[in-house]
Amino acid sequence: MIDKEFAGSISTRKLVIETAKFNVITAYSGSEAIATLERFPAVNGIVLDAGVSDIPLSELCKTLKKMQPAVPLVLVGRPGVQQTQDADHYVDSFDPTQVLKLLRSLEPRQAAEIEQRDAALESKA
């Protein structure tokens, strides 16, 4: 996740995605995202806040896709920010329901396994 929020605070976006049982590595700028992806290339998806501004959005998307062409790139829009063709998916705003639905659709087998484990744990409780 590439999140514009201040690095010293707990990202609401990260918490929402982690609550849905996704593991999240967070970068707080475009340059940090590139360095993080170089260090941890085994990711299943990239969620990019369109408000990240240290690198032009189109350039950042192109760089991330060049580094990991097969990894889905989800761009989360902001008012006044145009969608870029370099992202694989676009969500208008950080509506947790929209983002989680999209992430689950990108990893349907894993999402089903998580739901089954959760149901099994609840039935034991």
Short mmCIF file of C-alpha atoms in Angstrom, two decimals:
data_model
loop_
_atom_site.label_atom_id
_atom_site.label_comp_id
_atom_site.label_asym_id
_atom_site.label_seq_id
_atom_site.Cartn_x
_atom_site.Cartn_y
_atom_site.Cartn_z
CA MET A 1 0.00 0.00 0.00
CA ILE A 2 1.27 3.43 -0.89
CA ASP A 3 -0.50 5.84 1.43
CA LYS A 4 -0.23 9.61 1.60
CA GLU A 5 -1.01 9.66 5.33
CA PHE A 6 1.69 10.75 7.77
CA ALA A 7 4.08 7.88 8.48
CA GLY A 8 3.94 8.48 12.25
CA SER A 9 0.21 7.77 12.44
CA ILE A 10 -1.61 4.49 12.04
CA SER A 11 -3.10 4.38 8.56
CA THR A 12 -6.85 3.86 8.56
CA ARG A 13 -6.56 2.33 5.12
CA LYS A 14 -3.98 -0.19 6.31
CA LEU A 15 -6.13 -1.13 9.31
CA VAL A 16 -9.19 -1.72 7.14
CA ILE A 17 -7.30 -3.95 4.74
CA GLU A 18 -5.53 -5.85 7.53
CA THR A 19 -8.85 -6.40 9.31
CA ALA A 20 -9.91 -8.29 6.18
CA LYS A 21 -6.87 -10.57 6.78
CA PHE A 22 -4.61 -9.17 4.06
CA ASN A 23 -0.95 -8.61 4.96
CA VAL A 24 0.03 -5.03 4.22
CA ILE A 25 3.41 -3.40 3.68
CA THR A 26 3.03 0.37 3.71
CA ALA A 27 5.08 3.06 2.00
CA TYR A 28 4.32 6.75 2.56
CA SER A 29 5.72 8.21 -0.64
CA GLY A 30 6.38 7.19 -4.21
CA SER A 31 10.13 6.92 -3.69
CA GLU A 32 9.62 4.81 -0.56
CA ALA A 33 7.21 2.60 -2.53
CA ILE A 34 9.82 1.92 -5.21
CA ALA A 35 12.47 1.10 -2.59
CA THR A 36 10.03 -1.13 -0.71
CA LEU A 37 9.01 -3.02 -3.85
CA GLU A 38 12.69 -3.57 -4.67
CA ARG A 39 13.24 -4.98 -1.18
CA PHE A 40 9.99 -6.99 -0.98
CA PRO A 41 9.06 -7.98 -4.55
CA ALA A 42 6.76 -10.91 -3.61
CA VAL A 43 3.53 -8.92 -3.39
CA ASN A 44 0.10 -9.87 -4.69
CA GLY A 45 -1.12 -6.35 -5.36
CA ILE A 46 -0.36 -2.67 -5.03
CA VAL A 47 -2.88 -0.16 -3.65
CA LEU A 48 -1.83 3.38 -4.53
CA ASP A 49 -3.33 6.53 -3.04
CA ALA A 50 -3.61 8.97 -5.96
CA GLY A 51 -2.67 11.80 -3.59
CA VAL A 52 0.97 10.67 -3.34
CA SER A 53 2.83 13.58 -4.87
CA ASP A 54 6.60 13.25 -4.59
CA ILE A 55 6.67 11.51 -7.99
CA PRO A 56 4.14 12.34 -10.73
CA LEU A 57 1.31 9.78 -10.55
CA SER A 58 1.64 8.49 -14.11
CA GLU A 59 5.42 8.12 -13.74
CA LEU A 60 5.02 6.26 -10.43
CA CYS A 61 2.44 3.88 -11.91
CA LYS A 62 4.67 3.17 -14.92
CA THR A 63 7.68 2.51 -12.67
CA LEU A 64 5.76 0.15 -10.40
CA LYS A 65 4.29 -1.74 -13.38
CA LYS A 66 7.73 -1.99 -14.97
CA MET A 67 9.07 -3.49 -11.73
CA GLN A 68 6.15 -5.92 -11.32
CA PRO A 69 4.19 -6.15 -14.59
CA ALA A 70 2.00 -9.07 -13.46
CA VAL A 71 1.01 -7.52 -10.11
CA PRO A 72 -2.36 -5.71 -10.14
CA LEU A 73 -2.08 -1.99 -9.45
CA VAL A 74 -5.16 -0.46 -7.81
CA LEU A 75 -5.36 3.32 -7.92
CA VAL A 76 -7.50 4.93 -5.22
CA GLY A 77 -8.76 8.25 -6.52
CA ARG A 78 -9.01 11.62 -4.84
CA PRO A 79 -11.02 14.69 -5.81
CA GLY A 80 -9.23 16.53 -8.59
CA VAL A 81 -6.96 13.60 -9.52
CA GLN A 82 -7.51 12.01 -12.91
CA GLN A 83 -7.48 8.28 -13.44
CA THR A 84 -4.35 7.08 -15.20
CA GLN A 85 -4.29 4.35 -17.83
CA ASP A 86 -1.19 2.92 -16.17
CA ALA A 87 -3.21 1.43 -13.30
CA ASP A 88 -4.98 -1.92 -13.73
CA HIS A 89 -7.93 -0.98 -11.52
CA TYR A 90 -9.44 2.25 -10.29
CA VAL A 91 -11.59 2.97 -7.25
CA ASP A 92 -13.14 6.44 -6.99
CA SER A 93 -12.43 6.95 -3.32
CA PHE A 94 -11.13 5.01 -0.37
CA ASP A 95 -14.48 3.44 0.39
CA PRO A 96 -13.41 0.34 2.34
CA THR A 97 -16.25 -1.73 0.89
CA GLN A 98 -15.19 -0.98 -2.70
CA VAL A 99 -11.50 -1.57 -2.06
CA LEU A 100 -12.01 -4.83 -0.15
CA LYS A 101 -14.43 -6.16 -2.77
CA LEU A 102 -11.87 -5.45 -5.48
CA LEU A 103 -8.97 -6.97 -3.51
CA ARG A 104 -11.01 -10.11 -2.79
CA SER A 105 -11.89 -10.42 -6.48
CA LEU A 106 -8.17 -10.30 -7.36
CA GLU A 107 -7.43 -13.21 -4.99
CA PRO A 108 -10.67 -15.26 -4.94
CA ARG A 109 -9.14 -18.55 -3.77
CA GLN A 110 -7.32 -16.95 -0.87
CA ALA A 111 -10.38 -14.87 0.05
CA ALA A 112 -12.52 -18.04 0.14
CA GLU A 113 -9.95 -19.81 2.34
CA ILE A 114 -9.95 -16.89 4.79
CA GLU A 115 -13.76 -16.92 4.95
CA GLN A 116 -13.76 -20.68 5.58
CA ARG A 117 -11.18 -20.36 8.39
CA ASP A 118 -13.16 -17.52 9.96
CA ALA A 119 -16.36 -19.57 9.83
CA ALA A 120 -14.60 -22.56 11.39
CA LEU A 121 -13.18 -20.41 14.19
CA GLU A 122 -16.59 -18.85 14.87
CA SER A 123 -18.25 -22.27 15.06
CA LYS A 124 -15.70 -23.39 17.70
CA ALA A 125 -16.28 -20.30 19.83
#
